[in-house]
């Protein structure tokens, strides 16, 4: 039997729905260059268009109306304040963001004064989660410059009751129990996967490519070698579905394939993101990388035909996570206070969703270039990004006319942290 929310909470949700669009007041400051510069530095985003063109990075949309240290600035409010107050008063004091989708109608120029409105979306629960028992609360926000709507967002959080004794989460594995053998012939390959590159051995004598790598070229017997980096596209040449014995970190059944690369060699890797029954010979796949432990990254293959993007490796430190939270005007203590984070069952301070969104935007525009216009970012969070770990961003791009949809995936040692899409358009419009 599904448990129902308390009648008082259901009544608050109905009252929130009846409010419609609630005026949240004006932003504390106009859209401005110092805040944008701080944000860009914290994200490591070197895109020159924003400061040179006098406009804010699109992923900062929510930042301008964040409440900051003052929980209730004069003239502000939202359609879900009553619900949030009920959660806190009834023990659901923990909060983590889970989903966010923002649409940008046009760039925001420095000097513009924004105001926001909120509208209740939905409430579901109670649900038992790894964090604790709680409720998923969704709301919608719109931003205006004058009477013009400039952007909108769907935002979802989990409000939960932290357990009295925080769960003892397994320590991040330092070394996976099953590791590939390394040698002088394969070090270049595993050094490459750690950087998000699939490297193929090339003979410097005749130029032939070979995989698996070996000490001598099978064509000319030369020992001279360097490497090239694969494009990331491939086709399933053959495959098997593994059922037994158990493999640490894998849930059977799963598919393992020999993938034929356009470069002319074949490599072996796991197929992810597909039911093993759907895998077939000739299926187009694209490369992505999975961080297994502190120093092992495995190449994997996902069905799809998009153009692979270069991988981006990001170390996660307390300093970077704290600086990024401050740059997004998010002062939740779990993003800067290790004790508060551990009280919620986290291993350490962890990244906020506004930062994840900013890093996803950075990754997409690093590839698309400064002329590209970001129109939409939609992300979903999974395993938290804790200090002391690292995140590897990979993605693919699918072009359609002047628009490109970039699929992004970020993984850490615990698994997928973020999956999402960024829609960009060519040109200056």
Tab-separated table of N, CA, C and O in Angstrom, residues 44-122:
chain	number	residue	atom	x	y	z
A	44	UNK	N	35.759	28.038	-13.773
A	44	UNK	CA	36.856	27.778	-14.703
A	44	UNK	C	36.452	28.022	-16.138
A	44	UNK	O	37.040	27.444	-17.064
A	45	UNK	N	35.456	28.875	-16.354
A	45	UNK	CA	34.903	29.134	-17.682
A	45	UNK	C	35.643	30.310	-18.315
A	45	UNK	O	35.547	31.443	-17.836
A	46	UNK	N	36.375	30.052	-19.392
A	46	UNK	CA	37.165	31.095	-20.048
A	46	UNK	C	36.481	31.657	-21.291
A	46	UNK	O	37.136	32.354	-22.082
A	47	UNK	N	35.184	31.384	-21.463
A	47	UNK	CA	34.464	31.903	-22.632
A	47	UNK	C	34.502	33.433	-22.614
A	47	UNK	O	34.005	34.064	-21.685
A	48	UNK	N	35.068	34.066	-23.660
A	48	UNK	CA	35.235	35.518	-23.626
A	48	UNK	C	33.978	36.310	-23.937
A	48	UNK	O	33.944	37.513	-23.692
A	49	UNK	N	32.955	35.648	-24.464
A	49	UNK	CA	31.820	36.412	-24.972
A	49	UNK	C	31.112	37.215	-23.889
A	49	UNK	O	30.649	38.328	-24.139
A	50	UNK	N	31.028	36.684	-22.669
A	50	UNK	CA	30.186	37.310	-21.666
A	50	UNK	C	30.714	38.680	-21.259
A	50	UNK	O	30.008	39.693	-21.399
A	51	UNK	N	31.911	38.753	-20.761
A	51	UNK	CA	32.442	40.034	-20.300
A	51	UNK	C	32.671	40.985	-21.464
A	51	UNK	O	32.466	42.199	-21.341
A	52	UNK	N	33.087	40.459	-22.618
A	52	UNK	CA	33.331	41.326	-23.778
A	52	UNK	C	32.026	41.884	-24.341
A	52	UNK	O	31.989	43.031	-24.797
A	53	UNK	N	30.959	41.082	-24.317
A	53	UNK	CA	29.679	41.524	-24.876
A	53	UNK	C	28.788	42.188	-23.842
A	53	UNK	O	27.701	42.673	-24.179
A	54	UNK	N	29.219	42.207	-22.577
A	54	UNK	CA	28.401	42.836	-21.536
A	54	UNK	C	27.152	42.048	-21.202
A	54	UNK	O	26.096	42.636	-20.949
A	55	UNK	N	27.266	40.726	-21.189
A	55	UNK	CA	26.098	39.904	-20.870
A	55	UNK	C	26.481	38.817	-19.877
A	55	UNK	O	27.649	38.447	-19.744
A	56	UNK	N	25.474	38.295	-19.181
A	56	UNK	CA	25.705	37.297	-18.140
A	56	UNK	C	25.684	35.897	-18.722
A	56	UNK	O	24.943	35.624	-19.674
A	57	UNK	N	26.479	34.969	-18.190
A	57	UNK	CA	26.358	33.568	-18.592
A	57	UNK	C	24.928	33.086	-18.352
A	57	UNK	O	24.340	33.358	-17.293
A	58	UNK	N	24.314	32.399	-19.306
A	58	UNK	CA	22.917	31.972	-19.138
A	58	UNK	C	22.661	31.176	-17.865
A	58	UNK	O	21.621	31.346	-17.218
A	59	UNK	N	23.600	30.287	-17.485
A	59	UNK	CA	23.383	29.443	-16.312
A	59	UNK	C	23.366	30.226	-15.008
A	59	UNK	O	23.096	29.659	-13.948
A	60	UNK	N	23.639	31.541	-15.060
A	60	UNK	CA	23.522	32.385	-13.866
A	60	UNK	C	22.097	32.878	-13.641
A	60	UNK	O	21.848	33.608	-12.673
A	61	UNK	N	21.156	32.496	-14.489
A	61	UNK	CA	19.795	33.038	-14.412
A	61	UNK	C	19.241	33.018	-12.994
A	61	UNK	O	18.726	34.024	-12.493
A	62	UNK	N	19.345	31.891	-12.316
A	62	UNK	CA	18.785	31.766	-10.964
A	62	UNK	C	19.603	32.530	-9.937
A	62	UNK	O	19.081	32.948	-8.894
A	63	UNK	N	20.900	32.715	-10.219
A	63	UNK	CA	21.795	33.335	-9.243
A	63	UNK	C	21.323	34.734	-8.868
A	63	UNK	O	21.401	35.148	-7.704
A	64	UNK	N	20.827	35.493	-9.850
A	64	UNK	CA	20.501	36.908	-9.607
A	64	UNK	C	19.410	37.094	-8.564
A	64	UNK	O	19.368	38.129	-7.891
A	65	UNK	N	18.523	36.117	-8.414
A	65	UNK	CA	17.430	36.268	-7.439
A	65	UNK	C	17.558	35.280	-6.277
A	65	UNK	O	16.599	35.090	-5.524
A	66	UNK	N	18.728	34.654	-6.095
A	66	UNK	CA	18.942	33.837	-4.901
A	66	UNK	C	18.864	34.733	-3.666
A	66	UNK	O	19.343	35.871	-3.673
A	67	UNK	N	18.296	34.212	-2.597
A	67	UNK	CA	18.082	35.026	-1.396
A	67	UNK	C	19.362	35.316	-0.629
A	67	UNK	O	19.414	36.245	0.159
A	68	UNK	N	20.391	34.501	-0.849
A	68	UNK	CA	21.649	34.762	-0.172
A	68	UNK	C	21.562	34.494	1.316
A	68	UNK	O	20.833	33.619	1.784
A	69	UNK	N	22.306	35.282	2.118
A	69	UNK	CA	22.347	35.064	3.560
A	69	UNK	C	21.059	35.482	4.250
A	69	UNK	O	20.733	34.971	5.315
A	70	UNK	N	20.332	36.429	3.690
A	70	UNK	CA	19.072	36.870	4.275
A	70	UNK	C	17.976	35.931	3.792
A	70	UNK	O	17.635	35.918	2.614
A	71	UNK	N	17.397	35.106	4.677
A	71	UNK	CA	16.409	34.125	4.220
A	71	UNK	C	15.126	34.760	3.713
A	71	UNK	O	14.412	34.146	2.940
A	72	UNK	N	14.813	35.975	4.137
A	72	UNK	CA	13.571	36.619	3.708
A	72	UNK	C	13.807	38.095	3.433
A	72	UNK	O	13.404	38.962	4.220
A	73	UNK	N	14.485	38.429	2.314
A	73	UNK	CA	14.658	39.841	1.981
A	73	UNK	C	13.292	40.507	1.802
A	73	UNK	O	12.311	39.856	1.426
A	74	UNK	N	13.201	41.796	2.101
A	74	UNK	CA	11.921	42.496	1.968
A	74	UNK	C	11.354	42.369	0.556
A	74	UNK	O	12.079	42.441	-0.428
A	75	UNK	N	10.048	42.119	0.480
A	75	UNK	CA	9.380	42.091	-0.813
A	75	UNK	C	9.527	40.780	-1.562
A	75	UNK	O	9.173	40.694	-2.730
A	76	UNK	N	10.053	39.748	-0.905
A	76	UNK	CA	10.228	38.473	-1.597
A	76	UNK	C	9.295	37.433	-1.017
A	76	UNK	O	8.780	37.567	0.087
A	77	UNK	N	9.101	36.367	-1.761
A	77	UNK	CA	8.269	35.264	-1.326
A	77	UNK	C	8.106	34.309	-2.485
A	77	UNK	O	8.475	34.621	-3.617
A	78	UNK	N	7.577	33.117	-2.212
A	78	UNK	CA	7.363	32.164	-3.289
A	78	UNK	C	6.115	31.358	-3.017
A	78	UNK	O	5.595	31.347	-1.889
A	79	UNK	N	5.652	30.670	-4.033
A	79	UNK	CA	4.441	29.875	-3.919
A	79	UNK	C	4.630	28.658	-3.027
A	79	UNK	O	3.652	28.042	-2.613
A	80	UNK	N	5.877	28.294	-2.725
A	80	UNK	CA	6.110	27.067	-1.953
A	80	UNK	C	6.670	27.350	-0.564
A	80	UNK	O	7.078	26.422	0.136
A	81	UNK	N	6.686	28.611	-0.126
A	81	UNK	CA	7.225	28.930	1.191
A	81	UNK	C	6.502	28.180	2.302
A	81	UNK	O	7.127	27.667	3.241
A	82	UNK	N	5.171	28.102	2.227
A	82	UNK	CA	4.400	27.403	3.259
A	82	UNK	C	4.756	25.934	3.338
A	82	UNK	O	4.860	25.363	4.433
A	83	UNK	N	4.962	25.320	2.185
A	83	UNK	CA	5.344	23.910	2.155
A	83	UNK	C	6.731	23.707	2.754
A	83	UNK	O	6.963	22.795	3.551
A	84	UNK	N	7.677	24.560	2.387
A	84	UNK	CA	9.031	24.441	2.904
A	84	UNK	C	9.062	24.636	4.417
A	84	UNK	O	9.792	23.939	5.130
A	85	UNK	N	8.265	25.561	4.913
A	85	UNK	CA	8.188	25.783	6.354
A	85	UNK	C	7.606	24.556	7.065
A	85	UNK	O	8.060	24.176	8.148
A	86	UNK	N	6.600	23.924	6.449
A	86	UNK	CA	6.005	22.726	7.052
A	86	UNK	C	7.043	21.615	7.141
A	86	UNK	O	7.139	20.935	8.170
A	87	UNK	N	7.810	21.418	6.061
A	87	UNK	CA	8.833	20.376	6.076
A	87	UNK	C	9.826	20.594	7.213
A	87	UNK	O	10.145	19.670	7.966
A	88	UNK	N	10.313	21.819	7.356
A	88	UNK	CA	11.298	22.102	8.406
A	88	UNK	C	10.712	21.889	9.792
A	88	UNK	O	11.378	21.359	10.690
A	89	UNK	N	9.450	22.294	9.967
A	89	UNK	CA	8.809	22.163	11.274
A	89	UNK	C	8.487	20.709	11.615
A	89	UNK	O	8.284	20.376	12.788
A	90	UNK	N	8.449	19.849	10.598
A	90	UNK	CA	8.079	18.448	10.829
A	90	UNK	C	9.245	17.485	10.579
A	90	UNK	O	9.033	16.317	10.251
A	91	UNK	N	10.444	17.997	10.766
A	91	UNK	CA	11.619	17.133	10.763
A	91	UNK	C	12.281	16.904	9.432
A	91	UNK	O	13.351	16.278	9.366
A	92	UNK	N	11.682	17.397	8.340
A	92	UNK	CA	12.305	17.227	7.017
A	92	UNK	C	13.228	18.409	6.749
A	92	UNK	O	12.983	19.251	5.868
A	93	UNK	N	14.283	18.485	7.538
A	93	UNK	CA	15.187	19.639	7.452
A	93	UNK	C	16.257	19.469	6.393
A	93	UNK	O	16.915	20.430	6.011
A	94	UNK	N	16.477	18.246	5.916
A	94	UNK	CA	17.460	18.023	4.864
A	94	UNK	C	16.907	18.411	3.507
A	94	UNK	O	15.702	18.292	3.253
A	95	UNK	N	17.788	18.890	2.635
A	95	UNK	CA	17.342	19.258	1.289
A	95	UNK	C	18.466	19.009	0.299
A	95	UNK	O	19.625	19.325	0.558
A	96	UNK	N	18.115	18.386	-0.818
A	96	UNK	CA	19.030	18.260	-1.948
A	96	UNK	C	18.230	18.521	-3.218
A	96	UNK	O	17.080	18.087	-3.343
A	97	UNK	N	18.827	19.267	-4.142
A	97	UNK	CA	18.203	19.478	-5.442
A	97	UNK	C	18.417	18.236	-6.297
A	97	UNK	O	19.473	17.598	-6.239
A	98	UNK	N	17.417	17.878	-7.100
A	98	UNK	CA	17.510	16.666	-7.916
A	98	UNK	C	17.393	16.931	-9.413
A	98	UNK	O	18.010	16.223	-10.207
A	99	UNK	N	16.588	17.909	-9.811
A	99	UNK	CA	16.364	18.176	-11.233
A	99	UNK	C	16.262	19.682	-11.460
A	99	UNK	O	15.724	20.411	-10.608
A	100	UNK	N	16.738	20.113	-12.623
A	100	UNK	CA	16.600	21.520	-12.987
A	100	UNK	C	16.596	21.630	-14.509
A	100	UNK	O	17.447	21.033	-15.182
A	101	UNK	N	15.637	22.375	-15.046
A	101	UNK	CA	15.585	22.646	-16.483
A	101	UNK	C	15.339	24.138	-16.670
A	101	UNK	O	14.305	24.654	-16.228
A	102	UNK	N	16.284	24.830	-17.285
A	102	UNK	CA	16.166	26.268	-17.521
A	102	UNK	C	16.113	26.549	-19.022
A	102	UNK	O	16.853	25.951	-19.811
A	103	UNK	N	15.249	27.493	-19.394
A	103	UNK	CA	15.133	27.965	-20.774
A	103	UNK	C	15.448	29.446	-20.796
A	103	UNK	O	14.938	30.209	-19.960
A	104	UNK	N	16.290	29.861	-21.743
A	104	UNK	CA	16.751	31.250	-21.816
A	104	UNK	C	16.189	31.888	-23.081
A	104	UNK	O	16.508	31.472	-24.197
A	105	UNK	N	15.329	32.901	-22.904
A	105	UNK	CA	14.684	33.524	-24.062
A	105	UNK	C	15.604	34.509	-24.774
A	105	UNK	O	15.490	34.697	-25.979
A	106	UNK	N	16.488	35.113	-24.024
A	106	UNK	CA	17.476	36.018	-24.621
A	106	UNK	C	18.587	36.248	-23.606
A	106	UNK	O	18.431	35.958	-22.410
A	107	UNK	N	19.746	36.790	-24.049
A	107	UNK	CA	20.824	37.072	-23.084
A	107	UNK	C	20.429	38.184	-22.118
A	107	UNK	O	19.641	39.082	-22.451
A	108	UNK	N	20.982	38.123	-20.916
A	108	UNK	CA	20.787	39.175	-19.925
A	108	UNK	C	21.958	40.136	-19.988
A	108	UNK	O	23.119	39.723	-19.933
A	109	UNK	N	21.677	41.426	-20.109
A	109	UNK	CA	22.707	42.449	-20.240
A	109	UNK	C	23.028	43.049	-18.877
A	109	UNK	O	22.151	43.182	-18.007
A	110	UNK	N	24.284	43.418	-18.696
A	110	UNK	CA	24.682	44.077	-17.462
A	110	UNK	C	23.861	45.356	-17.286
A	110	UNK	O	23.674	46.134	-18.219
A	111	UNK	N	23.386	45.562	-16.066
A	111	UNK	CA	22.580	46.734	-15.750
A	111	UNK	C	21.091	46.442	-15.683
A	111	UNK	O	20.332	47.245	-15.118
A	112	UNK	N	20.638	45.318	-16.243
A	112	UNK	CA	19.208	44.996	-16.179
A	112	UNK	C	18.811	44.622	-14.762
A	112	UNK	O	19.566	43.983	-14.028
A	113	UNK	N	17.606	45.019	-14.389
A	113	UNK	CA	17.051	44.670	-13.083
A	113	UNK	C	15.973	43.609	-13.278
A	113	UNK	O	15.017	43.819	-14.023
A	114	UNK	N	16.148	42.487	-12.603
A	114	UNK	CA	15.244	41.356	-12.778
A	114	UNK	C	14.287	41.227	-11.613
A	114	UNK	O	14.587	41.635	-10.491
A	115	UNK	N	13.164	40.638	-11.876
A	115	UNK	CA	12.250	40.180	-10.835
A	115	UNK	C	11.825	38.766	-11.198
A	115	UNK	O	11.907	38.348	-12.364
A	116	UNK	N	11.370	38.023	-10.206
A	116	UNK	CA	10.996	36.635	-10.442
A	116	UNK	C	9.622	36.334	-9.876
A	116	UNK	O	9.129	37.033	-8.980
A	117	UNK	N	9.015	35.300	-10.413
A	117	UNK	CA	7.750	34.782	-9.891
A	117	UNK	C	7.893	33.267	-9.758
A	117	UNK	O	8.697	32.638	-10.450
A	118	UNK	N	7.102	32.684	-8.856
A	118	UNK	CA	7.099	31.228	-8.715
A	118	UNK	C	5.679	30.702	-8.790
A	118	UNK	O	4.710	31.406	-8.468
A	119	UNK	N	5.593	29.457	-9.224
A	119	UNK	CA	4.314	28.763	-9.301
A	119	UNK	C	4.524	27.330	-8.827
A	119	UNK	O	5.478	26.659	-9.229
A	120	UNK	N	3.641	26.862	-7.948
A	120	UNK	CA	3.724	25.487	-7.449
A	120	UNK	C	3.551	24.510	-8.605
A	120	UNK	O	2.734	24.718	-9.502
A	121	UNK	N	4.343	23.426	-8.556
A	121	UNK	CA	4.247	22.405	-9.592
A	121	UNK	C	3.611	21.132	-9.092
A	121	UNK	O	2.473	20.811	-9.426
A	122	UNK	N	4.322	20.384	-8.235
A	122	UNK	CA	3.790	19.113	-7.761
A	122	UNK	C	4.478	18.707	-6.466
A	122	UNK	O	5.544	19.214	-6.118
